[in-house]
PDB file of C-alpha atoms in Angstrom:
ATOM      1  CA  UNK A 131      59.446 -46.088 -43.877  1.00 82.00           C
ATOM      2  CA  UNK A 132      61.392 -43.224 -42.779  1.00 91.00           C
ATOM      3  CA  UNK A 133      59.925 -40.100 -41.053  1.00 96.00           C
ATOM      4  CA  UNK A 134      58.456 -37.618 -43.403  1.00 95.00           C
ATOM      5  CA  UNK A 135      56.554 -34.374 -43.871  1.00 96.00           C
ATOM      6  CA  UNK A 136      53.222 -34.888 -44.132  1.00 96.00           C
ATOM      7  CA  UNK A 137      49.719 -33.431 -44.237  1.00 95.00           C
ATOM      8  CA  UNK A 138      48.130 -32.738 -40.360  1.00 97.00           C
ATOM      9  CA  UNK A 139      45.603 -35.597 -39.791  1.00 96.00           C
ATOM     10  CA  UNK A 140      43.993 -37.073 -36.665  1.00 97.00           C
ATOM     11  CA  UNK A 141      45.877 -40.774 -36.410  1.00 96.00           C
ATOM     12  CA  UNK A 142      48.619 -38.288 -34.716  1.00 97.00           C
ATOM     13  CA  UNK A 143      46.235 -37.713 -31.864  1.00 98.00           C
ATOM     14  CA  UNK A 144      47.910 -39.258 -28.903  1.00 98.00           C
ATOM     15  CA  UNK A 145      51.040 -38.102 -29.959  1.00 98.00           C
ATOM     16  CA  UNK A 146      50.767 -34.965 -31.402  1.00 98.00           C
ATOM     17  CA  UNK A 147      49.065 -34.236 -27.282  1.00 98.00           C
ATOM     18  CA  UNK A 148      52.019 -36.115 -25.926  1.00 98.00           C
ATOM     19  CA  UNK A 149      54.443 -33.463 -27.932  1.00 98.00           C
ATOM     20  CA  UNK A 150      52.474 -29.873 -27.037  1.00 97.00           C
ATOM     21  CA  UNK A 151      52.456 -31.078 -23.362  1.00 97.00           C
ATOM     22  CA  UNK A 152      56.559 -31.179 -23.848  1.00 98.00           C
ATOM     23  CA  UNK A 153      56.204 -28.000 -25.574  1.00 97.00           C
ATOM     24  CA  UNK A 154      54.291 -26.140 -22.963  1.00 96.00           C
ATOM     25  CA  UNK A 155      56.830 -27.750 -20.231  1.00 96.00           C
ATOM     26  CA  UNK A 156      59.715 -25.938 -21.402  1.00 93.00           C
ATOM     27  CA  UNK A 157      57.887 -22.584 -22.035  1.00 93.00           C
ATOM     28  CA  UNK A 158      55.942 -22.770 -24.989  1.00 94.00           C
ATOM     29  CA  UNK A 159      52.629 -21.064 -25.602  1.00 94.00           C
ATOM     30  CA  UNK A 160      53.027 -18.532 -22.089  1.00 94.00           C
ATOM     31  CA  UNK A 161      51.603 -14.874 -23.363  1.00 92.00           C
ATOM     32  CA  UNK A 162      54.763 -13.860 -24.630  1.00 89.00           C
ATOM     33  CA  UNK A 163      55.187 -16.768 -26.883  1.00 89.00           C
ATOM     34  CA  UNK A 164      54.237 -15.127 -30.494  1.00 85.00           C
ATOM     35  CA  UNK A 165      55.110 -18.261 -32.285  1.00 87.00           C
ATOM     36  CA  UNK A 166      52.668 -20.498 -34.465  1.00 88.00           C
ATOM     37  CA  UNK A 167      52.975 -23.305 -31.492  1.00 93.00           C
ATOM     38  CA  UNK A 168      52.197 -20.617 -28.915  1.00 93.00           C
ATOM     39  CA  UNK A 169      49.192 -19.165 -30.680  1.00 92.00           C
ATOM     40  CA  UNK A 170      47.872 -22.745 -31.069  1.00 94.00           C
ATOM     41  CA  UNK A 171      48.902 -24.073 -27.348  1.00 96.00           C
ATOM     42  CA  UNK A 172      46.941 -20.870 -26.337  1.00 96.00           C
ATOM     43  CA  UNK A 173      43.696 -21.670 -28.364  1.00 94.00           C
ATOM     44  CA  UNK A 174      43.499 -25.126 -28.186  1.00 95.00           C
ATOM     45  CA  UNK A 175      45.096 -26.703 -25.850  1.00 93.00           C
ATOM     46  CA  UNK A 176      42.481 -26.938 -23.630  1.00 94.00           C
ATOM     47  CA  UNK A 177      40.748 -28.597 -26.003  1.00 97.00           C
ATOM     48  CA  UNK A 178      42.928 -30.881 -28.707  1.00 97.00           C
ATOM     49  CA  UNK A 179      41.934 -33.710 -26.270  1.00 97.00           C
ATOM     50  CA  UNK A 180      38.701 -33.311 -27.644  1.00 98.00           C
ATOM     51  CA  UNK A 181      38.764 -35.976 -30.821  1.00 97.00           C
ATOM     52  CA  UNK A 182      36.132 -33.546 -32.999  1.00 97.00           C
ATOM     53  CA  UNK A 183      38.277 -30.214 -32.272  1.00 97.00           C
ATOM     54  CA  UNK A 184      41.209 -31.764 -33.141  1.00 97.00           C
ATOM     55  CA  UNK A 185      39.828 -33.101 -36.244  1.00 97.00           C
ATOM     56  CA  UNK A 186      38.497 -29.508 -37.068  1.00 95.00           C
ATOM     57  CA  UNK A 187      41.989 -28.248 -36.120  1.00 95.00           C
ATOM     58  CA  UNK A 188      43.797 -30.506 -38.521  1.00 95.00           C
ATOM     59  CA  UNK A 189      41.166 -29.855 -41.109  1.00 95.00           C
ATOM     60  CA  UNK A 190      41.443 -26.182 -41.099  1.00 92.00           C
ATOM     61  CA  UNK A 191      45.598 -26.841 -40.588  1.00 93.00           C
ATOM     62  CA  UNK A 192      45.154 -28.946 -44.164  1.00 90.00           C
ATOM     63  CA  UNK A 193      42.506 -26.972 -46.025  1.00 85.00           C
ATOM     64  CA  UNK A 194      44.344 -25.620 -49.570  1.00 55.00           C
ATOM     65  CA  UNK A 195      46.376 -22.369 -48.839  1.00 57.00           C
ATOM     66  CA  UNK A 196      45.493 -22.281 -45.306  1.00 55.00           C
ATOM     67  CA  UNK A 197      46.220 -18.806 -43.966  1.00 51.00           C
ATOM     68  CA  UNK A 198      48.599 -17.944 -40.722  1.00 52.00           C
ATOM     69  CA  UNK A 199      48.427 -13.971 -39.091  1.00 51.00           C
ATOM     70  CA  UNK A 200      46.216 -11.510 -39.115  1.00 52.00           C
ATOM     71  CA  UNK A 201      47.645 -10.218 -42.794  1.00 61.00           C
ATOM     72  CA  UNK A 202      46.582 -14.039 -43.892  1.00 74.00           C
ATOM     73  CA  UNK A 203      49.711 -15.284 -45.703  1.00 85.00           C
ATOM     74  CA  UNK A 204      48.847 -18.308 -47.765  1.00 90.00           C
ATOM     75  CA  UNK A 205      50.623 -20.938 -45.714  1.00 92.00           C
ATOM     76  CA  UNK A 206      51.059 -24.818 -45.948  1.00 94.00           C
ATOM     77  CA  UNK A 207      50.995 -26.629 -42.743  1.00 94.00           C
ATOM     78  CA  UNK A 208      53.268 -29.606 -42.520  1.00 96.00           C
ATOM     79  CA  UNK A 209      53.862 -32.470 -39.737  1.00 97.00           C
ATOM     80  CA  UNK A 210      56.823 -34.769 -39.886  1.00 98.00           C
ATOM     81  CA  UNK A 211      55.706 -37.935 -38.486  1.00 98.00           C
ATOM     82  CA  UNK A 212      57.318 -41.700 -38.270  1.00 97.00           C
ATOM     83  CA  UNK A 213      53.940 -43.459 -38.590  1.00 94.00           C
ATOM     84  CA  UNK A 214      51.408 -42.517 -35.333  1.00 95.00           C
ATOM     85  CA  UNK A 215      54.361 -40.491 -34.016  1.00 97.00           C
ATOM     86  CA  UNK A 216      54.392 -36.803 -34.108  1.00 98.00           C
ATOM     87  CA  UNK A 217      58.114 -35.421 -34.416  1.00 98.00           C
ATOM     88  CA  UNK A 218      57.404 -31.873 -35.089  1.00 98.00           C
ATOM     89  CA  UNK A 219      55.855 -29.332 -37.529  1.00 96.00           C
ATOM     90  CA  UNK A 220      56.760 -26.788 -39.870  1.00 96.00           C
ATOM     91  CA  UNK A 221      55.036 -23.867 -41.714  1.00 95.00           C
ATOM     92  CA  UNK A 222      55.788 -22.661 -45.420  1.00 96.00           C
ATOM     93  CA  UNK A 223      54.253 -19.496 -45.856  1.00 94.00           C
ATOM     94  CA  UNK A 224      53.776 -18.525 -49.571  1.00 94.00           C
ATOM     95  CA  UNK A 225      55.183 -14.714 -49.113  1.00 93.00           C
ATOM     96  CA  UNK A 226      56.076 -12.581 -46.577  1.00 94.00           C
ATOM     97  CA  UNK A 227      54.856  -9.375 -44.912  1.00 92.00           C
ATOM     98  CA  UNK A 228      56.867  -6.899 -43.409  1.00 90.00           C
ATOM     99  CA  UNK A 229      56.830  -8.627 -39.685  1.00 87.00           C
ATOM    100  CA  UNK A 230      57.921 -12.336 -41.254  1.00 91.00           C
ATOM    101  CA  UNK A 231      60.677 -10.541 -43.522  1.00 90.00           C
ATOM    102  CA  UNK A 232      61.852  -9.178 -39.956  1.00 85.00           C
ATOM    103  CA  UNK A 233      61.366 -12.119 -37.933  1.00 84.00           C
ATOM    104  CA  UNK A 234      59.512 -15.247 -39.337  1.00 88.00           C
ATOM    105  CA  UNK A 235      60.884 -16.141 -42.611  1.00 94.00           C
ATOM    106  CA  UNK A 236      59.036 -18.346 -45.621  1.00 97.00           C
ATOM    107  CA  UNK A 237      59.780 -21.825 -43.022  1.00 96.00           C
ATOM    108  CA  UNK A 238      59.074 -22.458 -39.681  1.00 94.00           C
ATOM    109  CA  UNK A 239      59.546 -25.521 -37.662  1.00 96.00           C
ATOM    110  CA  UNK A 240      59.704 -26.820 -34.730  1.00 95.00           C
ATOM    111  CA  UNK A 241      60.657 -30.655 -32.872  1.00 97.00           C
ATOM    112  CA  UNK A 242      59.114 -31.942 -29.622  1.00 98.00           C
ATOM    113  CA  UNK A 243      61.992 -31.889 -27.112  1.00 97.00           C
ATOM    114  CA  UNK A 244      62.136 -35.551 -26.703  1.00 97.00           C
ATOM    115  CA  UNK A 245      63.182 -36.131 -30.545  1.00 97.00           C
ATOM    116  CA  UNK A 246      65.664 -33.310 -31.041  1.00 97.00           C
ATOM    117  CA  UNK A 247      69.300 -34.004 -31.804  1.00 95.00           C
ATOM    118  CA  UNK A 248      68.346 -36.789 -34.044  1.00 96.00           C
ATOM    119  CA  UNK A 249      68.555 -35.094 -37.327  1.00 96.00           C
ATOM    120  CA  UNK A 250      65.032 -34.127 -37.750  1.00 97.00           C
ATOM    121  CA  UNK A 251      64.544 -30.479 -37.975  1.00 97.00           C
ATOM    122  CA  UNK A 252      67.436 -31.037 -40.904  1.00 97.00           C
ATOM    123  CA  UNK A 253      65.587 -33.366 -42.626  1.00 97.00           C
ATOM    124  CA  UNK A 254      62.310 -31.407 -42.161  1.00 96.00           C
ATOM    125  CA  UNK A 255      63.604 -28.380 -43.282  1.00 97.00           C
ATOM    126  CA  UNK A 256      65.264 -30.028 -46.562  1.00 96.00           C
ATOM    127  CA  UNK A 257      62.327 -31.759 -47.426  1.00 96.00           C
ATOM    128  CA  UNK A 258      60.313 -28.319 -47.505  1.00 96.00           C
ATOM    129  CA  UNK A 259      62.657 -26.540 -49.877  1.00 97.00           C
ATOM    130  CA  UNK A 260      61.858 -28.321 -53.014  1.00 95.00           C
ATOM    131  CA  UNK A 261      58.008 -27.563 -51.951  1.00 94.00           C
ATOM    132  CA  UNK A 262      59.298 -23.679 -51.666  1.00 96.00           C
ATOM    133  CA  UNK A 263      60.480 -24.286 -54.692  1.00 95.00           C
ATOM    134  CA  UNK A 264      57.320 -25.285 -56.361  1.00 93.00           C
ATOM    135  CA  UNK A 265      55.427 -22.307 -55.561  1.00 93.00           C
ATOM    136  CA  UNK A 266      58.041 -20.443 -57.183  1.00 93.00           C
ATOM    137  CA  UNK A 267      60.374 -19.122 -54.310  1.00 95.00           C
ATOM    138  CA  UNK A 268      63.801 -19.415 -55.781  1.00 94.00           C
ATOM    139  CA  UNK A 269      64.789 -18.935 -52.191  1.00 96.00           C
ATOM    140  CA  UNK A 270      63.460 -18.629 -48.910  1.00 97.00           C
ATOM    141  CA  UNK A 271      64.185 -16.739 -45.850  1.00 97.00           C
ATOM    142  CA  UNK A 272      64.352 -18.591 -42.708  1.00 97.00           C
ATOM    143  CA  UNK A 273      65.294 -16.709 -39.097  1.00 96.00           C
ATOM    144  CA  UNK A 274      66.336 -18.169 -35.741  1.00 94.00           C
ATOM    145  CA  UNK A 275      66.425 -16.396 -32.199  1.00 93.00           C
ATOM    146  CA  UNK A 276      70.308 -15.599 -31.812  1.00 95.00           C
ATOM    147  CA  UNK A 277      70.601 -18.098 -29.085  1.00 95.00           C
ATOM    148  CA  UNK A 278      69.313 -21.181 -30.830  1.00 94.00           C
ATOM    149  CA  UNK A 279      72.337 -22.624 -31.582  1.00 96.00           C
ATOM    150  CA  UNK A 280      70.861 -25.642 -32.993  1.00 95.00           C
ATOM    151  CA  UNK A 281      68.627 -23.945 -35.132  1.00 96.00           C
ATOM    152  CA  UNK A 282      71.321 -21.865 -36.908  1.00 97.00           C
ATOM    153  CA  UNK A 283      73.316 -25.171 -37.595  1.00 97.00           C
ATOM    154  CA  UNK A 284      69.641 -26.568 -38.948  1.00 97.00           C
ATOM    155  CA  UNK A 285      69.671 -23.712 -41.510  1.00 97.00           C
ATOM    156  CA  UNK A 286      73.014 -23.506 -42.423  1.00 97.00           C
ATOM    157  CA  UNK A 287      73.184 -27.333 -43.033  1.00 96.00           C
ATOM    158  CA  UNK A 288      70.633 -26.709 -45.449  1.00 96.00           C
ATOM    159  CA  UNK A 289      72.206 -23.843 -47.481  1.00 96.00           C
ATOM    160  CA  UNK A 290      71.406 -20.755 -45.222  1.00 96.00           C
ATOM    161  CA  UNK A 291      73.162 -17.911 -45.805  1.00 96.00           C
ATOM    162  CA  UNK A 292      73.683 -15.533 -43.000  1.00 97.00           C
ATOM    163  CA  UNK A 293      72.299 -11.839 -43.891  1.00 96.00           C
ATOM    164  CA  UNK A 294      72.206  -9.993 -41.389  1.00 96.00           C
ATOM    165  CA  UNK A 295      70.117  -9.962 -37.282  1.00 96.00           C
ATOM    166  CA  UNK A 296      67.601  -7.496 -36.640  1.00 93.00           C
ATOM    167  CA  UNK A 297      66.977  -7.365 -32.796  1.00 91.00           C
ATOM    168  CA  UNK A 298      66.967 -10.853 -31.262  1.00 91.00           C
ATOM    169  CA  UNK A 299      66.470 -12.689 -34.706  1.00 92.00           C
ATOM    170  CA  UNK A 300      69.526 -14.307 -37.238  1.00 96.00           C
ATOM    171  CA  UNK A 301      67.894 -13.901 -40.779  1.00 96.00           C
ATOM    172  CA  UNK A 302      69.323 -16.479 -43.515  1.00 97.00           C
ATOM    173  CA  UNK A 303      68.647 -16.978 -47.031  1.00 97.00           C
ATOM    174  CA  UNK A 304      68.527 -20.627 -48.155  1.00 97.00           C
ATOM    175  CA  UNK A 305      67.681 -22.043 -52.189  1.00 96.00           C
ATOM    176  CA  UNK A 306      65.158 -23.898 -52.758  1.00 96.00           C
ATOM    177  CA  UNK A 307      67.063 -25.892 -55.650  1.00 84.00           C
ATOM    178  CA  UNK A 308      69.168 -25.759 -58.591  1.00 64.00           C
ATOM    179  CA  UNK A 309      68.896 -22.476 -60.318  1.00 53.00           C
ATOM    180  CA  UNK A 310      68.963 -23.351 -63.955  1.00 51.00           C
ATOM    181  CA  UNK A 311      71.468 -22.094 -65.903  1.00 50.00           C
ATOM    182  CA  UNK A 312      71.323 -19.454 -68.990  1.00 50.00           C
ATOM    183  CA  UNK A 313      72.488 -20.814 -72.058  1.00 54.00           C
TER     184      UNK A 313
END
């Protein structure tokens, strides 16, 4: 079976530890690091070694409509995985706010550094539109730092079109499907 998204769960353990360390090597989760993955390397990563905090994690990752920021956004909380491998993670938040239509979008995402450049981040992020889609978001907004390269090409690959860049951030609009057509 190919990798997929799925819902955060515990047989990920070793793994999912395996990737944050690789995270927090190349920067992730230092103060300045307002991402999702730096808020969580932050709280728990002291502690995700722990098997009954990182069940509770995952459990309050997968609980329905879990929330993200202190304006709690609805958000679903996705892991692509290849069986007990952890490639990455992704976040679809339900709306937006005034900071995430500045600089975090609908989608999120990110890959461990030892599985990028393998078509992953792609895949993950065209496997969440049709879920975008279902809550009914004709179209998402999805934002990059200027200098990720790769990331840009991610988005664009999967329909992104470029708006505009407020300070450090590329913002993109991207469907979520086939609009239907009037008759």
């Amino acid at each position: 079976m190919p990798p997929r998204l799925t819902a955060p769960g515990v047989r990920v353990h070793a793994s999912f530890l395996a990737a944050m360390a690789e995270l927090r090597a190349e920067g992730r989760g230092d103060p300045g690091d307002g991402s999702a993955v730096g808020r969580d390397l932050r709280e728990y990563g002291d502690r995700w070694h722990d098997p009954a905090v990182f069940a509770a994690y995952t459990a309050r990752l997968r609980a329905a409509g879990g929330e993200t920021g202190d304006d709690r956004i609805p958000c679903d909380h996705l892991w692509y995985t290849d069986g007990p491998a952890y490639l990455g993670g992704l976040r679809l938040r339900h709306r937006l706010n005034d900071f995430l239509l500045s600089h975090g979008g609908h989608i999120g995402y990110d890959v461990r550094p030892t599985a990028r450049r393998r078509g992953h981040a792609t895949a993950m992020l065209r496997a969440a539109l049709p879920r975008a889609r279902a809550l009914g978001l004709e179209q998402v907004l999805i934002t990059c730092d200027a200098t990720n390269t790769a990331s840009r090409k991610v988005i664009e690959a999967c329909g992104g079109e470029f708006e505009d860049r407020r300070g450090a951030k590329l913002r993109f609009w991207a469907p979520t499907g086939e609009t239907p057509r009037l008759p």
